[in-house]
Tab-separated table of C-alpha atoms and ligand atoms in Angstrom:
chain	number	residue	atom	x	y	z
S	1	MET	CA	-56.994	-16.735	-193.405
S	2	GLY	CA	-58.373	-19.479	-191.151
S	3	LYS	CA	-62.048	-19.776	-190.385
S	4	PHE	CA	-63.563	-17.670	-187.584
S	5	GLN	CA	-66.870	-19.035	-186.291
S	6	VAL	CA	-69.152	-18.055	-183.443
S	7	ILE	CA	-71.004	-21.249	-182.540
S	8	ASP	CA	-74.206	-19.604	-181.386
S	9	HIS	CA	-76.616	-22.535	-181.184
S	10	PRO	CA	-79.463	-21.587	-178.786
S	11	LEU	CA	-78.370	-24.243	-176.258
S	12	ILE	CA	-74.874	-22.783	-176.253
S	13	GLN	CA	-76.116	-19.189	-175.895
S	14	HIS	CA	-78.280	-20.280	-172.960
S	15	LYS	CA	-75.420	-22.079	-171.236
S	16	VAL	CA	-72.947	-19.223	-171.752
S	17	SER	CA	-75.444	-16.882	-170.063
S	18	ILE	CA	-75.565	-19.256	-167.077
S	19	ILE	CA	-71.803	-19.145	-166.546
S	20	ARG	CA	-71.578	-15.370	-167.062
S	21	ASP	CA	-73.776	-14.831	-163.992
S	22	LYS	CA	-71.579	-13.879	-161.027
S	23	ASN	CA	-73.867	-15.920	-158.772
S	24	CYS	CA	-73.120	-19.139	-160.660
S	25	GLY	CA	-71.084	-21.253	-158.205
S	26	THR	CA	-68.082	-23.474	-158.916
S	27	LYS	CA	-70.027	-26.721	-159.264
S	28	VAL	CA	-72.498	-25.450	-161.848
S	29	PHE	CA	-69.807	-23.394	-163.602
S	30	ARG	CA	-67.692	-26.525	-164.079
S	31	GLU	CA	-70.624	-28.645	-165.266
S	32	VAL	CA	-71.860	-26.071	-167.746
S	33	VAL	CA	-68.377	-25.367	-169.177
S	34	ASP	CA	-68.149	-29.099	-169.838
S	35	GLU	CA	-71.543	-29.126	-171.551
S	36	ILE	CA	-70.683	-26.160	-173.763
S	37	ALA	CA	-67.367	-27.754	-174.756
S	38	MET	CA	-69.186	-30.951	-175.711
S	39	LEU	CA	-71.726	-29.087	-177.844
S	40	MET	CA	-68.933	-27.127	-179.525
S	41	ALA	CA	-67.043	-30.345	-180.286
S	42	TYR	CA	-70.060	-31.544	-182.261
S	43	GLU	CA	-69.848	-28.517	-184.549
S	44	ILE	CA	-66.041	-28.393	-184.743
S	45	SER	CA	-65.862	-32.016	-185.824
S	46	ARG	CA	-68.266	-31.378	-188.717
S	47	ASP	CA	-65.435	-31.370	-191.292
S	48	MET	CA	-63.751	-34.548	-190.047
S	49	PRO	CA	-63.064	-36.855	-192.994
S	50	VAL	CA	-64.949	-40.142	-193.286
S	51	GLU	CA	-64.094	-43.237	-195.299
S	52	ASP	CA	-65.934	-46.252	-196.642
S	53	VAL	CA	-65.953	-49.337	-194.447
S	54	VAL	CA	-67.578	-52.664	-195.095
S	55	ILE	CA	-69.676	-53.937	-192.182
S	56	GLU	CA	-72.104	-56.730	-191.742
S	57	THR	CA	-75.484	-55.922	-190.249
S	58	PRO	CA	-77.716	-58.752	-188.998
S	59	ILE	CA	-79.294	-58.567	-192.475
S	60	THR	CA	-76.507	-58.047	-195.024
S	61	LYS	CA	-73.048	-56.802	-195.901
S	62	THR	CA	-72.974	-53.048	-196.537
S	63	THR	CA	-70.511	-50.236	-197.224
S	64	GLN	CA	-70.912	-47.359	-194.796
S	65	LYS	CA	-68.914	-44.390	-193.472
S	66	MET	CA	-66.642	-44.149	-190.461
S	67	LEU	CA	-64.173	-41.502	-189.325
S	68	ALA	CA	-60.895	-41.549	-191.221
S	69	GLY	CA	-57.725	-39.601	-191.423
S	70	LYS	CA	-56.003	-37.572	-188.779
S	71	LYS	CA	-56.435	-38.471	-185.141
S	72	VAL	CA	-57.228	-35.760	-182.615
S	73	ALA	CA	-55.325	-34.353	-179.651
S	74	ILE	CA	-56.875	-31.887	-177.217
S	75	ILE	CA	-54.444	-29.332	-175.817
S	76	PRO	CA	-55.819	-27.393	-172.848
S	77	ILE	CA	-54.001	-24.202	-171.887
S	78	LEU	CA	-53.605	-24.545	-168.104
S	79	ARG	CA	-55.337	-23.912	-165.955
S	80	ALA	CA	-58.700	-22.895	-167.309
S	81	GLY	CA	-58.496	-24.969	-170.490
S	82	LEU	CA	-58.718	-28.110	-168.346
S	83	GLY	CA	-62.385	-27.331	-167.811
S	84	MET	CA	-63.142	-28.015	-171.481
S	85	VAL	CA	-61.321	-31.343	-171.882
S	86	ASP	CA	-63.859	-33.821	-170.511
S	87	GLY	CA	-66.717	-32.368	-172.536
S	88	ILE	CA	-64.789	-32.813	-175.787
S	89	LEU	CA	-63.623	-36.291	-174.751
S	90	GLN	CA	-67.248	-37.336	-174.410
S	91	LEU	CA	-67.609	-36.942	-178.171
S	92	ILE	CA	-64.051	-37.826	-179.218
S	93	PRO	CA	-63.062	-40.396	-176.593
S	94	ALA	CA	-59.957	-41.661	-178.400
S	95	ALA	CA	-58.328	-38.208	-178.451
S	96	LYS	CA	-54.986	-37.830	-176.715
S	97	VAL	CA	-54.491	-34.908	-174.341
S	98	GLY	CA	-51.427	-32.652	-174.155
S	99	HIS	CA	-50.917	-29.754	-171.761
S	100	VAL	CA	-49.464	-26.280	-172.158
S	101	GLY	CA	-49.171	-24.312	-168.911
S	102	LEU	CA	-49.260	-20.521	-169.183
S	103	TYR	CA	-50.124	-17.746	-166.791
S	104	ARG	CA	-50.760	-14.139	-167.648
S	105	ASP	CA	-48.812	-11.562	-165.660
S	106	GLU	CA	-51.515	-9.426	-164.043
S	107	GLU	CA	-49.518	-6.201	-164.511
S	108	THR	CA	-48.062	-6.556	-168.005
S	109	LEU	CA	-50.712	-9.021	-169.319
S	110	GLU	CA	-47.801	-10.912	-170.924
S	111	PRO	CA	-48.108	-14.730	-170.876
S	112	HIS	CA	-45.398	-16.907	-169.305
S	113	GLU	CA	-44.952	-20.563	-170.173
S	114	TYR	CA	-44.310	-22.943	-167.252
S	115	PHE	CA	-45.194	-26.412	-168.533
S	116	VAL	CA	-45.416	-28.327	-171.805
S	117	LYS	CA	-46.200	-32.038	-172.091
S	118	LEU	CA	-47.497	-33.331	-175.400
S	119	PRO	CA	-48.270	-36.601	-177.178
S	120	GLU	CA	-45.260	-37.682	-179.256
S	121	ASP	CA	-47.129	-37.653	-182.556
S	122	ILE	CA	-48.609	-34.132	-182.482
S	123	ASP	CA	-47.245	-33.521	-185.994
S	124	SER	CA	-49.720	-36.060	-187.408
S	125	ARG	CA	-52.741	-35.110	-185.290
S	126	GLN	CA	-55.540	-32.590	-185.563
S	127	LEU	CA	-54.949	-30.408	-182.497
S	128	LEU	CA	-57.770	-28.695	-180.638
S	129	VAL	CA	-56.209	-26.013	-178.433
S	130	VAL	CA	-58.768	-25.131	-175.776
S	131	ASP	CA	-59.011	-22.210	-173.364
S	132	PRO	CA	-62.269	-20.605	-172.210
S	133	MET	CA	-60.972	-17.043	-172.683
S	134	LEU	CA	-59.372	-15.295	-175.678
S	135	ALA	CA	-58.656	-11.832	-174.261
S	136	THR	CA	-55.531	-9.993	-175.492
S	137	GLY	CA	-54.659	-13.146	-177.428
S	138	GLY	CA	-51.169	-13.380	-175.911
S	139	SER	CA	-51.724	-16.772	-174.282
S	140	ALA	CA	-53.292	-18.393	-177.362
S	141	ILE	CA	-50.499	-17.084	-179.604
S	142	MET	CA	-47.761	-18.301	-177.250
S	143	ALA	CA	-49.382	-21.740	-176.844
S	144	ILE	CA	-49.712	-22.190	-180.603
S	145	ASP	CA	-46.125	-20.919	-181.144
S	146	SER	CA	-44.999	-23.550	-178.684
S	147	LEU	CA	-46.933	-26.323	-180.480
S	148	LYS	CA	-45.670	-25.306	-183.935
S	149	LYS	CA	-42.091	-25.217	-182.628
S	150	ARG	CA	-42.595	-28.875	-181.700
S	151	GLY	CA	-43.918	-29.868	-185.116
S	152	ALA	CA	-47.677	-29.263	-184.968
S	153	SER	CA	-49.297	-27.869	-188.106
S	154	ASN	CA	-52.983	-28.738	-188.034
S	155	ILE	CA	-54.478	-26.593	-185.280
S	156	LYS	CA	-57.907	-25.309	-184.305
S	157	PHE	CA	-58.356	-22.906	-181.378
S	158	VAL	CA	-61.531	-23.292	-179.311
S	159	CYS	CA	-62.712	-20.825	-176.663
S	160	LEU	CA	-65.945	-19.901	-174.928
S	161	VAL	CA	-65.672	-16.107	-174.857
S	162	ALA	CA	-63.517	-14.026	-177.189
S	163	ALA	CA	-62.691	-10.327	-177.343
S	164	PRO	CA	-62.437	-8.768	-180.814
S	165	GLU	CA	-58.899	-7.613	-179.944
S	166	GLY	CA	-57.787	-11.196	-179.251
S	167	VAL	CA	-59.394	-12.605	-182.382
S	168	LYS	CA	-57.591	-10.008	-184.538
S	169	VAL	CA	-54.100	-10.607	-183.154
S	170	LEU	CA	-54.517	-14.388	-183.156
S	171	GLN	CA	-55.630	-14.326	-186.800
S	172	GLU	CA	-52.640	-12.121	-187.671
S	173	ALA	CA	-50.134	-14.273	-185.782
S	174	HIS	CA	-51.532	-17.635	-186.924
S	175	PRO	CA	-53.588	-17.159	-190.101
S	176	ASP	CA	-53.665	-20.932	-190.683
S	177	VAL	CA	-55.534	-21.609	-187.405
S	178	ASP	CA	-59.344	-21.842	-187.371
S	179	ILE	CA	-60.898	-20.067	-184.379
S	180	TYR	CA	-64.177	-21.184	-182.784
S	181	THR	CA	-65.892	-19.344	-179.947
S	182	ALA	CA	-69.235	-19.660	-178.199
S	183	ALA	CA	-69.514	-15.863	-177.853
S	184	LEU	CA	-67.837	-12.786	-179.314
S	185	ASP	CA	-67.900	-10.063	-176.667
S	186	ASP	CA	-67.560	-6.306	-176.809
S	187	HIS	CA	-64.094	-5.249	-175.685
S	188	LEU	CA	-61.314	-5.567	-173.109
S	189	ASN	CA	-61.244	-3.355	-170.026
S	190	ASP	CA	-58.133	-1.576	-168.681
S	191	HIS	CA	-57.135	-4.734	-166.761
S	192	GLY	CA	-57.309	-6.958	-169.838
S	193	TYR	CA	-60.605	-8.572	-168.809
S	194	ILE	CA	-63.263	-9.314	-171.395
S	195	VAL	CA	-66.408	-7.148	-171.163
S	196	PRO	CA	-69.052	-8.345	-170.397
S	197	GLY	CA	-67.121	-11.646	-170.138
S	198	LEU	CA	-67.392	-13.975	-167.182
S	199	GLY	CA	-64.507	-12.830	-164.991
S	200	ASP	CA	-61.448	-14.972	-164.310
S	201	ALA	CA	-62.230	-18.359	-165.836
S	202	GLY	CA	-59.519	-20.250	-163.905
S	203	ASP	CA	-60.615	-18.856	-160.556
S	204	ARG	CA	-64.280	-19.582	-161.267
S	205	LEU	CA	-63.556	-23.168	-162.391
S	206	PHE	CA	-61.301	-24.086	-159.526
S	207	GLY	CA	-62.794	-21.941	-156.766
S	208	THR	CA	-59.580	-19.994	-156.183
S	209	LYS	CA	-59.966	-16.386	-155.031
C	301	PRP	C1	-56.543	-16.761	-168.534
C	301	PRP	C2	-57.282	-17.563	-169.592
C	301	PRP	C3	-56.327	-17.509	-170.751
C	301	PRP	C4	-55.712	-16.140	-170.632
C	301	PRP	C5	-56.365	-15.238	-171.634
C	301	PRP	O1	-55.583	-17.545	-167.937
C	301	PRP	O2	-57.600	-18.867	-169.173
C	301	PRP	O3	-55.322	-18.502	-170.714
C	301	PRP	O4	-55.990	-15.681	-169.299
C	301	PRP	O5	-55.792	-13.993	-171.631
C	301	PRP	P1	-54.980	-13.414	-172.860
C	301	PRP	O6	-55.760	-13.707	-174.098
C	301	PRP	O7	-54.941	-11.932	-172.557
C	301	PRP	O8	-53.615	-14.018	-172.866
C	301	PRP	P2	-54.669	-17.040	-166.710
C	301	PRP	O9	-53.400	-16.464	-167.239
C	301	PRP	O10	-55.486	-16.178	-165.814
C	301	PRP	O11	-54.261	-18.387	-166.028
C	301	PRP	P3	-55.162	-19.482	-165.285
C	301	PRP	O12	-55.919	-20.216	-166.372
C	301	PRP	O13	-54.157	-20.341	-164.622
C	301	PRP	O14	-56.087	-18.787	-164.331
C	302	URA	N1	-58.606	-14.234	-168.531
C	302	URA	C1	-59.784	-14.527	-167.942
C	302	URA	O1	-59.893	-15.546	-167.247
C	302	URA	N2	-60.814	-13.692	-168.113
C	302	URA	C2	-60.731	-12.574	-168.868
C	302	URA	O2	-61.729	-11.851	-168.992
C	302	URA	C3	-59.498	-12.288	-169.475
C	302	URA	C4	-58.458	-13.142	-169.300
């Protein structure tokens, strides 16, 4: 089973509370989502491999560590996942970015795929699939299915708020995928929204509705 981690650093808890507030407007919502994603990237990248490199300081030659191994690609699930990309790019600026477009049918809660555009070498990259919300888990599972079908194998899923129901089904469907969230909430309501949650992440990020 992949790792499941709630990244509950005090700064992250504070910032998640800011965006949960229904009075938080689009501008601040967007800025704070970015900040949380950046802080999460710091923790998620903790296990990145490093290798010895020889460098010359103004004083002497020395062997030190730099990042090695697999390169990263960030894969936002459209739309709301877009809000997390820039924050992660601040820490991992060389990452490529692929897109998977999904929307959840409001009646059936089933996800529908409408767009996929990925870097050519996803099979050799560490993929960070990002979406603020893991609710029923349908969207995350479909996005990761889609990536695996195209050759991806090294995948981490990163969200801001997760429902226990979504974590369980995602772990069952993709036991090889590590899941990171900033908050683990209580449950889903009858409309498939996370409780207490933060409402519709896409609408709050983009000011729709
Ligand atoms: C939201 C959210 C996730 C999905 C989560 O997207 O950003 O992608 O719902 O729900 P699930 O775990 O039950 O599948 P939505 O479908 O509303 O699309 P949007 O990002 O374009 O608003
Ligand atoms: N999608 C959202 O944007 N919010 C939820 O609470 C559930 C799904």
